[in-house]
């Protein structure tokens, strides 16, 4: 079969790729309606090429009512008309490939949107029909079925069941606009195989799989559940909702589809599972790679970082895959802000401290944001020195802070609106990017921006940082160029230095040292790059340096 826009290359290109996540609605807006679009991304391909990344991952750009930022998909094989067209998508892939940049798209298989043709058909169809069997419909409890089928909450708030006009209920692990598919239905299974082929045929190189651990469910007894914390999830495959062993049957079929292509298509699983359960998602006959979010959940603390790195290198050795590293994405407070949030990284389940802090302190945060940025740059430089692939999120290369002061009535995130005051809003990391210091939307586009942009954007815009050799953007560009030159193998050897320093050797010539303390510490060796200036052999506190040898 002829493939459009094929980028040839070896089958292992992904193993140590640096992948840049684009949140399409907030990257660049070509037509001035305030919403980022494909033409906007096309106009910035040179920027992506200059950054030195290997691939982009695009969060959903499919038709959607945006009940959950696009993770509520109306049609898996089309582009939202507000974002562009399939032809523009082809042009974008072609332009990225011309620049040697691969493309991942997001696949959202656990749930569709309630506007999906299948869900609309299910609502119109009678109880027990084939149309309803593609989703999870059940009768309610109580005399007249007026009580939900089980006591199930959803991730973003109270109810995990919603009642339909004829009295039946459907399950949704996220918002009520995101009905869960029934993955025991063969049509659902086939639909996603078709979706993977549809995008692969258009030249897409890889897929990011949303909530990859949730597809298969065991619903003979309907689960009651109020918490989705990892500590509540079973770690042996027996949980009724998550991480069941059967899910890997699905991914084995997906792998067969990926292998129809040359080079084989690749995938990365978003699987919030116990660390001992991660390897199968990343295995060669499964999706091939799985996100590890442990760095993203770590506080700025040397032993935590060291354990996370050691554990994940061990786990990737077990699956035969490479490690993945993530410090920011579209779901968390940007790391330049997060790394100074008091207590961050000390909770078992990662995010409750951040959520509480956000609720109570976002308007009077009192954070030392300069320190946050120094730590963020140090953490990033450390991450780029690690074996495996790094996933970075749009705007982190500008050192952006989270936008903490978005007025509640301008928030879009359902987690905020449905969360009954328990969760942070994810809008603060989704604010349209600043490309210029002035203009109606700081160069995001000729019009406005769909979320309010802060005044401080003027100082951190792309065009400002491009002129400044000491900017965060310049650091990212230089570090990525250097990484390409220095990366020889996946070996990592720990080097013991002073307490508070985390150091490892990546090749005879390449050593990375991070100073987690607040005081400068003496180091020896030729500095190749550093996140903060090394003066007289002293590595400043909260910084990382790469050395040639010492
Ligand atoms: C994970 C995505 O990253 C998040 O943004 C989304 O809300 C949920 N999955 C539901 O699709
Ligand atoms: Ca637009």
CSV table of C-alpha atoms in Angstrom, one decimal, residues 130-421:
chain,number,residue,atom,x,y,z
A,130,UNK,CA,-26.6,-3.7,19.9
A,131,UNK,CA,-26.0,0.1,19.8
A,132,UNK,CA,-26.1,0.3,23.6
A,133,UNK,CA,-23.7,-2.6,23.9
A,134,UNK,CA,-20.8,-0.4,22.5
A,135,UNK,CA,-20.9,1.6,25.7
A,136,UNK,CA,-21.7,0.6,29.3
A,137,UNK,CA,-25.4,1.0,30.0
A,138,UNK,CA,-27.0,-0.5,33.1
A,139,UNK,CA,-30.3,-0.3,34.9
A,140,UNK,CA,-30.3,1.7,38.1
A,141,UNK,CA,-31.0,0.5,41.6
A,142,UNK,CA,-34.0,1.5,43.7
A,143,UNK,CA,-37.6,0.8,43.2
A,144,UNK,CA,-37.7,2.6,39.9
A,145,UNK,CA,-34.1,2.5,38.9
A,146,UNK,CA,-33.7,6.0,40.2
A,147,UNK,CA,-30.4,5.2,42.0
A,148,UNK,CA,-27.2,4.8,40.1
A,149,UNK,CA,-26.2,1.2,39.3
A,150,UNK,CA,-23.3,1.4,41.8
A,151,UNK,CA,-21.6,3.9,44.0
A,152,UNK,CA,-19.1,5.0,41.5
A,153,UNK,CA,-17.5,8.5,41.4
A,154,UNK,CA,-15.7,9.8,38.3
A,155,UNK,CA,-12.1,11.3,38.2
A,156,UNK,CA,-13.4,14.8,37.9
A,157,UNK,CA,-16.0,14.8,40.6
A,158,UNK,CA,-19.0,13.2,42.0
A,159,UNK,CA,-20.9,10.8,39.7
A,160,UNK,CA,-19.5,8.1,37.5
A,161,UNK,CA,-23.0,7.2,36.2
A,162,UNK,CA,-25.4,9.4,34.3
A,163,UNK,CA,-29.1,8.7,33.7
A,164,UNK,CA,-30.5,8.8,30.2
A,165,UNK,CA,-34.1,9.8,29.1
A,166,UNK,CA,-35.4,6.3,29.2
A,167,UNK,CA,-34.1,5.7,32.7
A,168,UNK,CA,-31.0,3.6,32.0
A,169,UNK,CA,-27.6,4.8,33.2
A,170,UNK,CA,-24.2,4.9,31.4
A,171,UNK,CA,-20.8,4.7,33.0
A,172,UNK,CA,-18.2,7.4,32.6
A,173,UNK,CA,-14.9,7.4,34.4
A,174,UNK,CA,-14.4,11.1,33.5
A,175,UNK,CA,-17.0,13.8,32.7
A,176,UNK,CA,-20.5,12.8,31.8
A,177,UNK,CA,-19.7,14.0,28.2
A,178,UNK,CA,-17.2,11.1,28.0
A,179,UNK,CA,-19.1,7.8,28.1
A,180,UNK,CA,-16.8,4.8,28.5
A,181,UNK,CA,-16.7,2.3,25.7
A,182,UNK,CA,-17.4,-1.4,26.2
A,183,UNK,CA,-14.1,-3.0,25.2
A,184,UNK,CA,-15.7,-6.5,25.2
A,185,UNK,CA,-17.6,-5.4,22.1
A,186,UNK,CA,-15.8,-6.5,18.9
A,187,UNK,CA,-17.0,-3.4,16.9
A,188,UNK,CA,-15.2,-1.2,19.4
A,189,UNK,CA,-12.1,-3.3,19.1
A,190,UNK,CA,-12.2,-3.1,15.3
A,191,UNK,CA,-13.0,0.7,15.3
A,192,UNK,CA,-9.7,1.4,17.0
A,193,UNK,CA,-7.7,-0.9,14.7
A,194,UNK,CA,-9.2,1.2,11.9
A,195,UNK,CA,-8.3,4.4,13.6
A,196,UNK,CA,-4.7,3.4,14.0
A,197,UNK,CA,-4.5,2.4,10.3
A,198,UNK,CA,-6.2,5.7,9.3
A,199,UNK,CA,-3.5,7.8,10.9
A,200,UNK,CA,-0.7,5.5,10.1
A,201,UNK,CA,-1.7,5.6,6.4
A,202,UNK,CA,-1.4,9.4,6.6
A,203,UNK,CA,2.2,9.1,7.7
A,204,UNK,CA,1.8,9.4,11.5
A,205,UNK,CA,4.8,7.7,13.2
A,206,UNK,CA,3.4,7.1,16.6
A,207,UNK,CA,0.6,7.2,19.1
A,208,UNK,CA,0.1,8.4,22.7
A,209,UNK,CA,-2.5,6.3,24.3
A,210,UNK,CA,-4.8,8.0,26.8
A,211,UNK,CA,-5.7,6.1,30.0
A,212,UNK,CA,-4.2,3.0,28.4
A,213,UNK,CA,-4.9,1.0,31.6
A,214,UNK,CA,-8.6,1.5,31.8
A,215,UNK,CA,-10.0,-0.1,28.6
A,216,UNK,CA,-10.9,-3.6,29.8
A,217,UNK,CA,-13.3,-3.8,32.8
A,218,UNK,CA,-14.8,-6.7,34.8
A,219,UNK,CA,-18.4,-5.6,35.4
A,220,UNK,CA,-20.2,-8.7,36.5
A,221,UNK,CA,-20.4,-7.0,39.9
A,222,UNK,CA,-20.5,-3.2,39.4
A,223,UNK,CA,-17.8,-1.5,41.4
A,224,UNK,CA,-18.3,1.1,44.1
A,225,UNK,CA,-15.4,3.6,44.1
A,226,UNK,CA,-14.7,7.1,45.3
A,227,UNK,CA,-11.0,7.4,45.0
A,228,UNK,CA,-8.8,6.9,41.9
A,229,UNK,CA,-5.6,7.1,43.9
A,230,UNK,CA,-3.0,4.5,43.0
A,231,UNK,CA,-3.1,3.2,46.5
A,232,UNK,CA,-6.7,2.1,46.0
A,233,UNK,CA,-6.0,0.3,42.7
A,234,UNK,CA,-5.2,-3.4,43.0
A,235,UNK,CA,-1.6,-4.2,41.9
A,236,UNK,CA,-2.2,-7.8,40.7
A,237,UNK,CA,-4.5,-7.4,37.7
A,238,UNK,CA,-7.7,-8.1,39.7
A,239,UNK,CA,-9.0,-4.5,39.8
A,240,UNK,CA,-12.4,-4.4,38.1
A,241,UNK,CA,-11.7,-1.0,36.4
A,242,UNK,CA,-8.0,-0.7,35.8
A,243,UNK,CA,-4.9,-2.5,34.7
A,244,UNK,CA,-6.5,-5.8,34.0
A,245,UNK,CA,-4.3,-8.4,32.3
A,246,UNK,CA,-6.8,-8.7,29.4
A,247,UNK,CA,-5.9,-5.1,28.3
A,248,UNK,CA,-2.7,-6.5,26.9
A,249,UNK,CA,-4.7,-8.7,24.4
A,250,UNK,CA,-5.9,-5.4,22.9
A,251,UNK,CA,-2.3,-4.0,22.7
A,252,UNK,CA,-1.0,-7.2,21.1
A,253,UNK,CA,-3.5,-6.6,18.2
A,254,UNK,CA,-2.4,-3.0,18.0
A,255,UNK,CA,1.2,-4.1,17.8
A,256,UNK,CA,0.3,-6.3,14.8
A,257,UNK,CA,-1.1,-3.2,13.1
A,258,UNK,CA,2.0,-1.1,14.0
A,259,UNK,CA,4.2,-3.8,12.5
A,260,UNK,CA,2.3,-3.6,9.1
A,261,UNK,CA,4.3,-0.4,8.6
A,262,UNK,CA,7.9,0.2,7.8
A,263,UNK,CA,9.4,1.5,10.1
A,264,UNK,CA,6.8,0.1,12.5
A,265,UNK,CA,4.6,2.6,14.2
A,266,UNK,CA,5.3,3.2,17.8
A,267,UNK,CA,3.2,4.0,20.9
A,268,UNK,CA,3.5,5.3,24.4
A,269,UNK,CA,1.1,4.3,27.1
A,270,UNK,CA,-0.4,6.7,29.6
A,271,UNK,CA,-0.8,4.1,32.3
A,272,UNK,CA,-1.2,5.1,35.9
A,273,UNK,CA,-0.4,1.7,37.3
A,274,UNK,CA,1.7,0.3,40.1
A,275,UNK,CA,5.4,0.4,39.0
A,276,UNK,CA,5.6,-3.4,39.0
A,277,UNK,CA,2.7,-3.5,36.5
A,278,UNK,CA,4.2,-1.0,34.0
A,279,UNK,CA,6.6,-3.3,32.0
A,280,UNK,CA,3.9,-5.2,30.0
A,281,UNK,CA,2.6,-1.9,28.6
A,282,UNK,CA,6.1,-1.1,27.4
A,283,UNK,CA,6.9,-4.5,26.0
A,284,UNK,CA,7.8,-5.3,22.4
A,285,UNK,CA,4.6,-7.1,21.8
A,286,UNK,CA,2.6,-4.4,23.5
A,287,UNK,CA,2.6,-0.6,23.0
A,288,UNK,CA,6.4,-0.5,23.2
A,289,UNK,CA,6.8,2.4,25.6
A,290,UNK,CA,5.0,3.7,28.8
A,291,UNK,CA,5.2,7.0,30.5
A,292,UNK,CA,6.9,7.1,33.8
A,293,UNK,CA,5.5,10.0,35.7
A,294,UNK,CA,7.7,9.6,38.8
A,295,UNK,CA,9.9,12.6,38.1
A,296,UNK,CA,6.8,14.6,37.6
A,297,UNK,CA,5.6,13.6,41.1
A,298,UNK,CA,9.0,14.1,42.8
A,299,UNK,CA,9.9,17.0,45.0
A,300,UNK,CA,13.3,18.8,44.6
A,301,UNK,CA,15.2,16.3,46.7
A,302,UNK,CA,18.3,14.4,45.7
A,303,UNK,CA,17.4,11.0,47.1
A,304,UNK,CA,14.0,11.0,45.5
A,305,UNK,CA,15.4,11.9,42.1
A,306,UNK,CA,18.1,9.2,42.5
A,307,UNK,CA,15.6,6.5,43.4
A,308,UNK,CA,13.2,7.4,40.6
A,309,UNK,CA,16.0,7.2,38.1
A,310,UNK,CA,17.4,4.0,39.4
A,311,UNK,CA,14.0,2.3,39.6
A,312,UNK,CA,12.9,3.3,36.2
A,313,UNK,CA,16.2,2.2,34.6
A,314,UNK,CA,15.6,-1.1,36.2
A,315,UNK,CA,12.0,-1.3,35.0
A,316,UNK,CA,12.9,-0.4,31.4
A,317,UNK,CA,15.6,-3.1,31.5
A,318,UNK,CA,12.8,-5.5,32.5
A,319,UNK,CA,10.5,-4.6,29.6
A,320,UNK,CA,13.3,-4.3,27.1
A,321,UNK,CA,12.0,-0.8,26.3
A,322,UNK,CA,13.7,2.5,26.9
A,323,UNK,CA,12.9,4.8,29.9
A,324,UNK,CA,10.6,7.8,29.5
A,325,UNK,CA,11.0,11.0,31.5
A,326,UNK,CA,8.4,13.7,32.0
A,327,UNK,CA,8.6,16.9,34.0
A,328,UNK,CA,5.6,18.7,32.6
A,329,UNK,CA,2.5,18.1,30.5
A,330,UNK,CA,-1.0,19.5,29.9
A,331,UNK,CA,-2.3,18.0,33.2
A,332,UNK,CA,0.1,19.3,35.8
A,333,UNK,CA,1.3,22.6,37.2
A,334,UNK,CA,4.3,23.6,35.1
A,335,UNK,CA,7.6,22.5,36.8
A,336,UNK,CA,9.0,26.0,37.0
A,337,UNK,CA,6.2,26.7,39.5
A,338,UNK,CA,5.7,23.3,41.0
A,339,UNK,CA,9.2,22.7,42.2
A,340,UNK,CA,8.8,25.4,44.8
A,341,UNK,CA,5.4,24.5,46.0
A,342,UNK,CA,5.8,23.7,49.7
A,343,UNK,CA,5.6,20.0,50.5
A,344,UNK,CA,5.4,19.0,46.8
A,345,UNK,CA,6.5,15.4,46.3
A,346,UNK,CA,5.9,14.2,49.8
A,347,UNK,CA,2.5,12.7,49.4
A,348,UNK,CA,2.0,9.0,48.6
A,349,UNK,CA,-0.3,9.6,45.7
A,350,UNK,CA,1.5,12.6,44.3
A,351,UNK,CA,-1.1,15.2,43.6
A,352,UNK,CA,-3.2,16.0,46.7
A,353,UNK,CA,-0.7,18.5,48.1
A,354,UNK,CA,-0.6,20.3,44.8
A,355,UNK,CA,-4.4,20.3,44.6
A,356,UNK,CA,-4.8,21.7,48.1
A,357,UNK,CA,-2.1,24.3,47.7
A,358,UNK,CA,-3.7,25.5,44.5
A,359,UNK,CA,-7.1,25.8,46.0
A,360,UNK,CA,-5.8,27.8,49.0
A,361,UNK,CA,-2.9,29.8,47.7
A,362,UNK,CA,-3.0,30.5,44.0
A,363,UNK,CA,-3.9,34.2,44.4
A,364,UNK,CA,-1.4,34.9,47.2
A,365,UNK,CA,1.2,32.2,46.4
A,366,UNK,CA,4.3,33.9,47.8
A,367,UNK,CA,6.4,31.4,45.9
A,368,UNK,CA,10.0,32.2,45.0
A,369,UNK,CA,9.4,31.9,41.3
A,370,UNK,CA,13.0,32.7,40.3
A,371,UNK,CA,14.1,29.7,42.4
A,372,UNK,CA,11.4,27.7,40.7
A,373,UNK,CA,12.8,28.5,37.3
A,374,UNK,CA,16.4,27.7,38.4
A,375,UNK,CA,15.3,24.3,39.7
A,376,UNK,CA,13.2,23.7,36.5
A,377,UNK,CA,16.2,24.4,34.3
A,378,UNK,CA,18.4,22.2,36.5
A,379,UNK,CA,15.9,19.4,36.4
A,380,UNK,CA,15.5,19.6,32.7
A,381,UNK,CA,19.2,19.5,32.0
A,382,UNK,CA,19.4,16.5,34.3
A,383,UNK,CA,16.6,14.9,32.4
A,384,UNK,CA,18.2,15.5,29.0
A,385,UNK,CA,21.3,13.6,30.3
A,386,UNK,CA,19.3,10.5,31.2
A,387,UNK,CA,19.2,7.5,28.9
A,388,UNK,CA,15.9,7.0,27.1
A,389,UNK,CA,13.4,9.5,25.8
A,390,UNK,CA,12.3,12.8,27.2
A,391,UNK,CA,8.8,14.2,26.7
A,392,UNK,CA,8.7,17.9,27.0
A,393,UNK,CA,5.6,20.2,27.0
A,394,UNK,CA,5.1,23.3,24.9
A,395,UNK,CA,6.2,26.4,26.8
A,396,UNK,CA,8.6,24.7,29.2
A,397,UNK,CA,11.4,25.7,26.8
A,398,UNK,CA,10.5,29.3,27.6
A,399,UNK,CA,10.6,28.6,31.3
A,400,UNK,CA,7.0,29.5,31.6
A,401,UNK,CA,5.4,29.5,35.0
A,402,UNK,CA,1.9,28.2,35.5
A,403,UNK,CA,-0.7,31.0,35.1
A,404,UNK,CA,-2.1,30.9,38.6
A,405,UNK,CA,-4.5,33.8,38.6
A,406,UNK,CA,-7.0,32.9,35.9
A,407,UNK,CA,-10.4,34.1,37.3
A,408,UNK,CA,-12.7,31.2,38.1
A,409,UNK,CA,-15.3,32.2,35.6
A,410,UNK,CA,-12.7,32.0,32.8
A,411,UNK,CA,-11.6,28.5,33.7
A,412,UNK,CA,-12.3,25.8,31.1
A,413,UNK,CA,-11.1,22.7,32.9
A,414,UNK,CA,-13.9,20.3,33.9
A,415,UNK,CA,-11.7,19.0,36.7
A,416,UNK,CA,-12.0,22.5,38.2
A,417,UNK,CA,-15.7,22.9,37.5
A,418,UNK,CA,-16.8,19.4,38.6
A,419,UNK,CA,-14.2,19.0,41.3
A,420,UNK,CA,-16.2,20.4,44.3
A,421,UNK,CA,-13.2,22.5,45.4
